[in-house]
Short mmCIF file of C-alpha atoms in Angstrom, two decimals:
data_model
loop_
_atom_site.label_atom_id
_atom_site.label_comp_id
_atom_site.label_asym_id
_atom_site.label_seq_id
_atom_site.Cartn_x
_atom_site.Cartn_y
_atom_site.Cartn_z
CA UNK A 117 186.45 86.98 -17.20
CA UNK A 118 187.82 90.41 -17.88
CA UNK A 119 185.06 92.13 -19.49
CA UNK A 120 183.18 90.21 -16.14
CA UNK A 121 185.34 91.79 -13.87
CA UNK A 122 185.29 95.55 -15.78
CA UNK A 123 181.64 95.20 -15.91
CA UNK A 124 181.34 94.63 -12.11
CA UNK A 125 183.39 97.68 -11.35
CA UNK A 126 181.29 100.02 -13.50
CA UNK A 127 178.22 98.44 -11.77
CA UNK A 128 179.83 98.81 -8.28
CA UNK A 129 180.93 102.47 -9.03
CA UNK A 130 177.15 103.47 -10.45
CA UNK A 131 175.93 102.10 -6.88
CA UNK A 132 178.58 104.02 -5.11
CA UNK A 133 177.74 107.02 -6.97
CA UNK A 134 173.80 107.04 -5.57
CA UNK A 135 175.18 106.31 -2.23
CA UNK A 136 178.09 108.67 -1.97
CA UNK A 137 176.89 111.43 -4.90
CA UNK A 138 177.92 114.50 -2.71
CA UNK A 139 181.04 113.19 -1.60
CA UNK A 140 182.60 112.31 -5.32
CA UNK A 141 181.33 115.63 -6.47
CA UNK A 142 183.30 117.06 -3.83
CA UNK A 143 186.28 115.20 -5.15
CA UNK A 144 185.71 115.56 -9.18
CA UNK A 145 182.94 117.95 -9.80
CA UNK A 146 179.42 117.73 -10.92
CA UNK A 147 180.59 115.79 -14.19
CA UNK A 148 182.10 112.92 -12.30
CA UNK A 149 178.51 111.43 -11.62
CA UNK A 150 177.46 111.71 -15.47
CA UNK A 151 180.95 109.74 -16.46
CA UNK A 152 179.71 107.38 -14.15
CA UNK A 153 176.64 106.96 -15.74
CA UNK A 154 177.80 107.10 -19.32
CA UNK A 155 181.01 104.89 -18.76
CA UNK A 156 178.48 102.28 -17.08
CA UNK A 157 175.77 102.10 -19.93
CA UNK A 158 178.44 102.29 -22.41
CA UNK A 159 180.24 98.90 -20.49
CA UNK A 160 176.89 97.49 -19.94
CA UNK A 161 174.74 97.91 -23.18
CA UNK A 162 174.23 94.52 -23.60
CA UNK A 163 172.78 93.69 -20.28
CA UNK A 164 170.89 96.61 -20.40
CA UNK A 165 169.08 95.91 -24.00
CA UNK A 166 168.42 92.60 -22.79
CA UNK A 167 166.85 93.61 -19.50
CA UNK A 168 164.14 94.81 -21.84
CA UNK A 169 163.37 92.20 -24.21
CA UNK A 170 163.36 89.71 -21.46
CA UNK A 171 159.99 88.07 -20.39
CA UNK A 172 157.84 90.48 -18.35
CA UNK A 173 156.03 89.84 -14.97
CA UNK A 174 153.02 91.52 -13.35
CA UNK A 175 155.99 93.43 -11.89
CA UNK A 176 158.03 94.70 -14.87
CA UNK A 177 154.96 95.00 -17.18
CA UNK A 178 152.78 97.33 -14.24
CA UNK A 179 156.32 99.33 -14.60
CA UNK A 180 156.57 99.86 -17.84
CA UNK A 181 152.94 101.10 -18.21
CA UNK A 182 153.99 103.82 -15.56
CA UNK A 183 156.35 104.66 -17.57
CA UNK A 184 154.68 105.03 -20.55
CA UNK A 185 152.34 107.03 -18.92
CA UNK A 186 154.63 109.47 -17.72
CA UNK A 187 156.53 110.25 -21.37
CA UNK A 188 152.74 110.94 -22.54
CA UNK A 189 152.37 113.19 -20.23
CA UNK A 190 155.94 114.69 -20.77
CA UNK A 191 155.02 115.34 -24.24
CA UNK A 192 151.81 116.69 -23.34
CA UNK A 193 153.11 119.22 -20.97
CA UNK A 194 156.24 120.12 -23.20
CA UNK A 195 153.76 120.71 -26.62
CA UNK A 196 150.74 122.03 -25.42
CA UNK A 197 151.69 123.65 -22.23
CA UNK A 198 155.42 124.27 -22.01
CA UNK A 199 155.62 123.45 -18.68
CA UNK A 200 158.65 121.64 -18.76
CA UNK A 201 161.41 121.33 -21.16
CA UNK A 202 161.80 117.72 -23.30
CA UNK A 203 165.34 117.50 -21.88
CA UNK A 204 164.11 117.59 -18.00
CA UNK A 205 161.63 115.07 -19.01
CA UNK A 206 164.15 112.92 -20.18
CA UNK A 207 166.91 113.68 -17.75
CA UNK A 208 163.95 111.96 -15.15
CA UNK A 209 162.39 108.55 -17.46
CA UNK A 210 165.55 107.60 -19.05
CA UNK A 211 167.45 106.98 -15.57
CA UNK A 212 164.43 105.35 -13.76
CA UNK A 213 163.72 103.37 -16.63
CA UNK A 214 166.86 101.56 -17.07
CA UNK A 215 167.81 101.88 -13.44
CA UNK A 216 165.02 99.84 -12.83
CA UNK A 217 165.13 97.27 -15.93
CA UNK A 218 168.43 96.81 -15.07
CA UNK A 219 168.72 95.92 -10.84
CA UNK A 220 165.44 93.72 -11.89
CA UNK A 221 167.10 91.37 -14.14
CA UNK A 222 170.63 91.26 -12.63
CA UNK A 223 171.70 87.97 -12.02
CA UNK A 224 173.80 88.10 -9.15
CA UNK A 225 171.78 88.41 -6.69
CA UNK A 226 174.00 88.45 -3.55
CA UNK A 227 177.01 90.10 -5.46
CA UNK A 228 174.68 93.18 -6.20
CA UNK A 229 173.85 93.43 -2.23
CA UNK A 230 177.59 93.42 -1.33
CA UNK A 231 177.79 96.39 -3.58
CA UNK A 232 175.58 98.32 -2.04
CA UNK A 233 176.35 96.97 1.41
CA UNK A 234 179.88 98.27 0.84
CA UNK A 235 178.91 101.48 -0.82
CA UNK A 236 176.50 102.14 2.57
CA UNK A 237 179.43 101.52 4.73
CA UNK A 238 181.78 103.43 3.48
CA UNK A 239 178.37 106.42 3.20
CA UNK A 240 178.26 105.49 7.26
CA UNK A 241 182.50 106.24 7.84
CA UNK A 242 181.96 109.40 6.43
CA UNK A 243 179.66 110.90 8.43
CA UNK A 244 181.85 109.89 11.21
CA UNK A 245 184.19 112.26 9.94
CA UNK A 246 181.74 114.67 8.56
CA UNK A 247 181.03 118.28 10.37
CA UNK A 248 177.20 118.91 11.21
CA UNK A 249 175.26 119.48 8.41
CA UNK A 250 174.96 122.97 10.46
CA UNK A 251 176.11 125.25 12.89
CA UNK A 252 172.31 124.77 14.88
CA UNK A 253 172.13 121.02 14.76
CA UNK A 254 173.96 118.43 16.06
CA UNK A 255 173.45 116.52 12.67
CA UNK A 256 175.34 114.45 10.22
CA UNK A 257 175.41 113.11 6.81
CA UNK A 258 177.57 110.21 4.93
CA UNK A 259 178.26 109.95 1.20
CA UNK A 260 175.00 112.13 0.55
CA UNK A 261 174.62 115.52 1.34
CA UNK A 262 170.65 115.00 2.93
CA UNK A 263 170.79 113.62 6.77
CA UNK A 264 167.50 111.62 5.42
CA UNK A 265 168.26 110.33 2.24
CA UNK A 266 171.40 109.09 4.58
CA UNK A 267 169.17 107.92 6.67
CA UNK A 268 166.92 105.88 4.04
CA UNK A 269 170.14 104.27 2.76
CA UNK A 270 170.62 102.85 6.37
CA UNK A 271 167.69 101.31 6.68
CA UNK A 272 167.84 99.56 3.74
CA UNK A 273 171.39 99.20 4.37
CA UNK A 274 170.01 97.25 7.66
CA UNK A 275 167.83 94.88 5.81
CA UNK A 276 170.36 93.60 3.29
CA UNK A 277 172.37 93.11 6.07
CA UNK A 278 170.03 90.66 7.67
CA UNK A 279 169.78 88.72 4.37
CA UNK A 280 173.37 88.76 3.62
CA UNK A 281 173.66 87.00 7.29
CA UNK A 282 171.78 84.53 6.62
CA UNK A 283 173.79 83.28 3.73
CA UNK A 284 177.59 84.17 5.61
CA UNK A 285 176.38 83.25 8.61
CA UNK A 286 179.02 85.50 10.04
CA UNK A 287 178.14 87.23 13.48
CA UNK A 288 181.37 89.71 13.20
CA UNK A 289 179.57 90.61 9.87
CA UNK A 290 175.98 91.19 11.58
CA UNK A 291 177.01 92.37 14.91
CA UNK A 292 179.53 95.29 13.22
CA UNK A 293 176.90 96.26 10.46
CA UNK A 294 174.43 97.21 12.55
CA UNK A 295 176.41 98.77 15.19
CA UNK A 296 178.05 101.31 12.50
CA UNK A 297 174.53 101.50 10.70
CA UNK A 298 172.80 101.95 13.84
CA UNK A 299 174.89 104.63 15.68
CA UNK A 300 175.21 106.70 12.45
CA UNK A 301 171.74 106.50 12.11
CA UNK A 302 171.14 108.35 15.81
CA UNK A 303 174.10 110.93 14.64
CA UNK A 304 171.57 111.61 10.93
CA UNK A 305 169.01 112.53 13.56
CA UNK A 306 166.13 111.59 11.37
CA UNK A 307 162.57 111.79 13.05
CA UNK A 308 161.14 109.95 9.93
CA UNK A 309 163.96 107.35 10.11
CA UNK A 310 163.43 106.19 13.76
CA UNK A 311 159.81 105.79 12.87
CA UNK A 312 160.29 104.30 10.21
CA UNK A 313 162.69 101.54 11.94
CA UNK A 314 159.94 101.10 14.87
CA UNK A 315 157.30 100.55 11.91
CA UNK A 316 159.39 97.83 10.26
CA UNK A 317 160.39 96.24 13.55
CA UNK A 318 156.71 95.92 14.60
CA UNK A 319 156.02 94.62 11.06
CA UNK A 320 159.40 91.93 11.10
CA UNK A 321 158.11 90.77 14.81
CA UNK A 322 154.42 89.87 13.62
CA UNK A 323 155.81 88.41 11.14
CA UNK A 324 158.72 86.59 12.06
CA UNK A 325 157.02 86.10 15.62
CA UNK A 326 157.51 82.54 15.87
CA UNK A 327 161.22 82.58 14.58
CA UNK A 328 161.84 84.63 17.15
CA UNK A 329 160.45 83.48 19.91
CA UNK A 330 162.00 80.34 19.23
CA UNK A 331 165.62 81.74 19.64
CA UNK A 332 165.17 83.86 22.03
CA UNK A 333 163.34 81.36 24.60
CA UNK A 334 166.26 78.62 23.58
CA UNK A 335 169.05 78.34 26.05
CA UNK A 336 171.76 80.11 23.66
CA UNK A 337 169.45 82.58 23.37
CA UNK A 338 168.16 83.70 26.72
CA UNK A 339 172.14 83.47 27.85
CA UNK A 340 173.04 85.98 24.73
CA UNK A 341 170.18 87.94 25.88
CA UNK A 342 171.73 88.53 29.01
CA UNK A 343 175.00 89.12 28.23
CA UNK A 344 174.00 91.88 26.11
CA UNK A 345 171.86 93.80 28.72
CA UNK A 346 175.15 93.17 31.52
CA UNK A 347 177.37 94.99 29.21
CA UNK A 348 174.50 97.94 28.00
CA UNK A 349 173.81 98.72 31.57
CA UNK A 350 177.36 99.10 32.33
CA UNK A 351 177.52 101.49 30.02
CA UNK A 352 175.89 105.67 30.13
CA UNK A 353 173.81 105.91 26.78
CA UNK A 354 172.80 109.37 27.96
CA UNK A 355 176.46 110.99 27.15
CA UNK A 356 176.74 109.89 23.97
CA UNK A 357 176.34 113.08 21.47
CA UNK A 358 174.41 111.00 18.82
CA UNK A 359 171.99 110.26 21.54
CA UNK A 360 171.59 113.45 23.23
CA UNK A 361 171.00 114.76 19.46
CA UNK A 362 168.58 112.75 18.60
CA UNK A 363 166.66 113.65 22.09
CA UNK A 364 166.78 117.13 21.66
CA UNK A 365 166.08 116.30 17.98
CA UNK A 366 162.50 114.29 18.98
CA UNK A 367 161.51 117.18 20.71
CA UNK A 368 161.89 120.31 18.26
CA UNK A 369 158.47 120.42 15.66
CA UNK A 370 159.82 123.42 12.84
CA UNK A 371 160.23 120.61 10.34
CA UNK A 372 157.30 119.35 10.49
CA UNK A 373 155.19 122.53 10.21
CA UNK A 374 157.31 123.66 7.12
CA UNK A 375 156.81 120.23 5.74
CA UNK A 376 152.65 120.66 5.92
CA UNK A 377 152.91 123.78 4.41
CA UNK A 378 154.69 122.63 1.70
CA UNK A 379 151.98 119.47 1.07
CA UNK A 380 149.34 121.75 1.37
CA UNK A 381 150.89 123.67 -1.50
CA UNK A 382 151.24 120.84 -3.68
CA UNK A 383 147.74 119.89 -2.88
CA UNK A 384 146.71 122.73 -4.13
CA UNK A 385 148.97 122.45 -7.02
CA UNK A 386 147.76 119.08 -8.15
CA UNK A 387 144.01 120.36 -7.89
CA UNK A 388 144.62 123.42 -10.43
CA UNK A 389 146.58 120.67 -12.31
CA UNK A 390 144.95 117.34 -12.18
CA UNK A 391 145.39 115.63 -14.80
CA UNK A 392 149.17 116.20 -16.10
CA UNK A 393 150.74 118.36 -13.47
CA UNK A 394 152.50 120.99 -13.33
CA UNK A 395 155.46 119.36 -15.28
CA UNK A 396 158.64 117.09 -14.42
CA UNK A 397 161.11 118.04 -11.37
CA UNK A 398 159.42 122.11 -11.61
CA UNK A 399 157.68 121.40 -7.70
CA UNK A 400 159.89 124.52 -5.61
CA UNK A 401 159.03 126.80 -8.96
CA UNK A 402 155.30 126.84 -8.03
CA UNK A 403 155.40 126.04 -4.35
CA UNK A 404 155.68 129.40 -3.21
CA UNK A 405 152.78 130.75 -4.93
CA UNK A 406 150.39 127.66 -3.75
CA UNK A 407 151.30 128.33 -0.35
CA UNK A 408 149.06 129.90 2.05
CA UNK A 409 152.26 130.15 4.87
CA UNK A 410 155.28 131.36 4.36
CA UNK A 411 157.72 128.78 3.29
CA UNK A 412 161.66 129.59 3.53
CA UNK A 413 163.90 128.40 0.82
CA UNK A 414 165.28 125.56 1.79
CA UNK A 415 162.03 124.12 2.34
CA UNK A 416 159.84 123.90 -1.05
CA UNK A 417 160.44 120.73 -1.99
CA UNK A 418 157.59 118.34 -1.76
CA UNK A 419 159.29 116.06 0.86
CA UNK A 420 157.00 113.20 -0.04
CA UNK A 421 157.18 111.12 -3.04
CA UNK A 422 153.46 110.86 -3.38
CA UNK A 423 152.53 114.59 -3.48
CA UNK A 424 155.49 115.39 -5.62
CA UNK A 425 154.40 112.72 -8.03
CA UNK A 426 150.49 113.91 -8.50
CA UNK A 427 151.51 117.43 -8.62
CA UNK A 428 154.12 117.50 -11.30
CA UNK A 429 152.98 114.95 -13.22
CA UNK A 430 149.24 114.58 -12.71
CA UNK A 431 146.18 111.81 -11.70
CA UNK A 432 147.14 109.36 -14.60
CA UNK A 433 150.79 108.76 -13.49
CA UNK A 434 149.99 109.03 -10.06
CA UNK A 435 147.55 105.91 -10.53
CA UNK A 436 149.88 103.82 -12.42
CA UNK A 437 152.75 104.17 -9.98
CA UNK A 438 150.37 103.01 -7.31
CA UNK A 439 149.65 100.19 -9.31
CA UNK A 440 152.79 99.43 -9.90
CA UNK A 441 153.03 99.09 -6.51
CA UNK A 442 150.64 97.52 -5.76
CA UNK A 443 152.04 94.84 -7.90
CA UNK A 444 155.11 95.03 -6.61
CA UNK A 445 154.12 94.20 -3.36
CA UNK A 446 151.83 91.77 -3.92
CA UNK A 447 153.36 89.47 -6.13
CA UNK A 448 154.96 86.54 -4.71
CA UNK A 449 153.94 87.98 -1.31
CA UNK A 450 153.59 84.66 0.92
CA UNK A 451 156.63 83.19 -0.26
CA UNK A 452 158.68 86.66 -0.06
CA UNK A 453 157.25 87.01 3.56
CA UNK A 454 157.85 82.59 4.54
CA UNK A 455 161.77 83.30 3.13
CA UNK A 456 164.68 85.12 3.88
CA UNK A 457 163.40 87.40 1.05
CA UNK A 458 161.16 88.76 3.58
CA UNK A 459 164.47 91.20 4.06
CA UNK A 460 164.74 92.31 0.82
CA UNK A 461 160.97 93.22 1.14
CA UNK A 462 161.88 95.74 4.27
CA UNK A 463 164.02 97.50 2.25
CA UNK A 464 161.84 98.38 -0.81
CA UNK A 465 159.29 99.21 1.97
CA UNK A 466 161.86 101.12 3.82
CA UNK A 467 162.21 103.49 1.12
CA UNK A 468 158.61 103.77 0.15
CA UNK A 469 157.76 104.96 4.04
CA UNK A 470 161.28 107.15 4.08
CA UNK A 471 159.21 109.00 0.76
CA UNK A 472 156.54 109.90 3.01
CA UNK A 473 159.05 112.81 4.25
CA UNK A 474 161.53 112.85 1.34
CA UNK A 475 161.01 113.87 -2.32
CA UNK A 476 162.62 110.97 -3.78
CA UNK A 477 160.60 110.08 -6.72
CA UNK A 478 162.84 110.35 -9.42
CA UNK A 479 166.06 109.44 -7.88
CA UNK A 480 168.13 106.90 -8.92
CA UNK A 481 168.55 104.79 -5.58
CA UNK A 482 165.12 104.87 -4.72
CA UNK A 483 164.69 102.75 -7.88
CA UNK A 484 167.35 100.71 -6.76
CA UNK A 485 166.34 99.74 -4.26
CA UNK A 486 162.86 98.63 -5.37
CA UNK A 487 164.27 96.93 -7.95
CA UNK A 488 165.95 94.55 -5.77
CA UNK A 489 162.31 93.12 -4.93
CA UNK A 490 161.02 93.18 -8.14
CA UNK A 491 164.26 90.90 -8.89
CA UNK A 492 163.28 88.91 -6.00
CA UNK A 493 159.92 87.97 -7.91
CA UNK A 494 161.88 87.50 -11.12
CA UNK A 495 164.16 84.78 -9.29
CA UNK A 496 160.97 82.64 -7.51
CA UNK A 497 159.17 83.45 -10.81
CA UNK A 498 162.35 81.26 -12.66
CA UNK A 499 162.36 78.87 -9.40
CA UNK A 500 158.92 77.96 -10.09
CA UNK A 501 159.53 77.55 -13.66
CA UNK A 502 162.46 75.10 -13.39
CA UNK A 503 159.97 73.32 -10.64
CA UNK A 504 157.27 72.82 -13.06
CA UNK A 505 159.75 71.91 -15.71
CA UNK A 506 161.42 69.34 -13.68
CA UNK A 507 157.78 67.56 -12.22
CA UNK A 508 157.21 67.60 -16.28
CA UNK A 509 160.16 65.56 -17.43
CA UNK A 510 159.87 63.23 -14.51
CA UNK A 511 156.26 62.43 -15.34
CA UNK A 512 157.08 61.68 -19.14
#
């Protein structure tokens, strides 16, 4: 029970750590978030070695191909080409890799989400408290020091919240989450966010259309329906800052522009480069001289996990991760999108369309939050197996 409980907190403190990085490094330094890691594979080895000699799915096995890709083409780049060093390589696989394994196999399904739902929240009090990111913008960030990798925690922040409602069935608990989620999500003033959330609320109402429709046209329903517009009409949305923000926000375009240039560049890159890259996490070193524009500073990074991915580390990895997510997505897909699972879904997806804009590829809670889908095919995987098993002994 002790070694239980010690485990938990090292597990709850690594999620806390991708959700709040900039804010303990503020506190303890750069080192604090390598402790972190250290103290938690050191706690968990176990686990860990375990999550990899466990049975592997379509999932898990399209993963660890990717992976294996990627370390050949680490090597090949770091022998033959020096483009990167071995220990940048490693500093990228090693993380993903068990990051990964791990979230995929862990056990506790709804334990894990409170983690993360907790970690968010506090992320979302912060940036209450937070100054603007700038003296020119009206925007905010939590835990994290990027107003859109804030913002991508949110949203998937939002869709374990759902799920987590359906097993509490607590309305406080839904009605509070998304009010704190969604209001620090208009002070993060993220363009790709809010289209992002109209994307996946299109996508949940096709889906869930008939759920829907069902509560909203039932008596409860309609009379909560009204209730809710009485009190938002009594109320000015145009005075609140986080809305004015985010309308001023919707209508500037520099980001954008700097954010073509920048693909263009890496475009570029990938074509002198095509088949390993220009090496592991080395994008903003060659971005300047692949751009045709001027791009400031601040803005060479890739912002999209996609081009970052073929231009550092070539066609060949590029291909397996979109087979790996292809896989990911498609296994188990009717009964992940008949289920309350269909939640968990949103928030892998989430993150994939937040990497359209961000440069997220090797981070840690991207992973983990894909993970938590490719754990939701590992649990109706072993629901199906216990099915099967059980039909089996009642026949004999």
């Amino acid at each position: 029970m002790g070694l239980r409980l010690i485990k938990d907190f090292t597990l709850f403190l690594l999620i806390f750590s991708f959700i709040n990085d900039n804010f303990l490094v503020e506190l303890g330094g750069e080192m604090i978030l390598k402790a972190i890691f250290g103290l938690f594979i050191i706690v968990n080895i176990d686990d860990i070695v375990r999550a990899f000699v466990r049975p592997a799915n379509k999932v898990m096995k399209s993963f660890f191909v990717f992976i294996a890709i990627m370390a050949i083409v680490m090597l090949i780049t770091k022998v033959f080409f020096f483009h990167s060093t071995l220990t940048a390589g490693l500093l990228v696989l090693v993380p993903m890799t068990l990051v990964f394994a791990y979230f995929s196999y862990y056990q506790n399904f709804e334990r894990l989400l409170y983690f993360i739902w907790i970690s968010v929240v506090v992320s979302a009090i912060i940036s209450l408290f937070n100054d603007p990111v700038s003296q020119w913008t009206f925007r905010r960030s939590g835990g994290t020091m990027d107003p859109n990798e804030f913002s991508a925690h949110l949203l998937g922040a939002i869709g374990i919240t759902v799920y987590l409602f359906y097993k509490n069935k607590n309305i406080l608990f839904l009605s509070g989450s998304m009010a704190l989620f969604g209001y620090t999500l208009l002070y993060a003033g993220s363009k790709s966010a809010m289209l992002t959330l109209a994307l996946l609320g299109l996508y949940a109402i096709f889906v869930k259309f008939g759920f829907i429709m069902r509560k909203v046209f039932s008596f409860k329903g309609l009379i909560a329906f009204a209730l809710v517009v009485v009190v938002a009409i009594q109320f000015d949305f145009s005075k609140v800052e986080a809305v004015t923000g985010m309308q001023e926000r919707a209508q500037a375009h520099g980001t954008a522009d700097t954010r073509y240039v920048s693909w263009q560049a890496g475009w570029r890159m990938a074509q002198d480069n095509f088949l390993i890259g220009v090496g592991f996490d080395v994008y903003e070193d060659y971005a300047r001289g692949y751009a045709t524009d001027f791009i400031a500073d601040g803005s060479l990074a890739p912002h999209n996990i996609f081009v970052k991915l073929l231009a550092e580390a070539g066609i060949f990895s590029f291909a397996a991760f979109i087979a790996f997510l292809y896989f990911l997505f498609s296994t188990k897909y009717l009964q992940v999108l008949q289920g309350q699972y269909f939640w968990i879904s949103l928030v892998a997806f989430s993150n994939i369309l937040m990497g359209l804009t961000l440069s997220s590829t090797y981070e840690k809670y991207f992973w983990m939050f894909l993970a938590l889908l490719a754990n939701v095919v590992i649990i109706l995987y072993k629901n199906q197996r216990e099915e099967n098993s059980e039909d089996t002994s009642y026949i004999a």
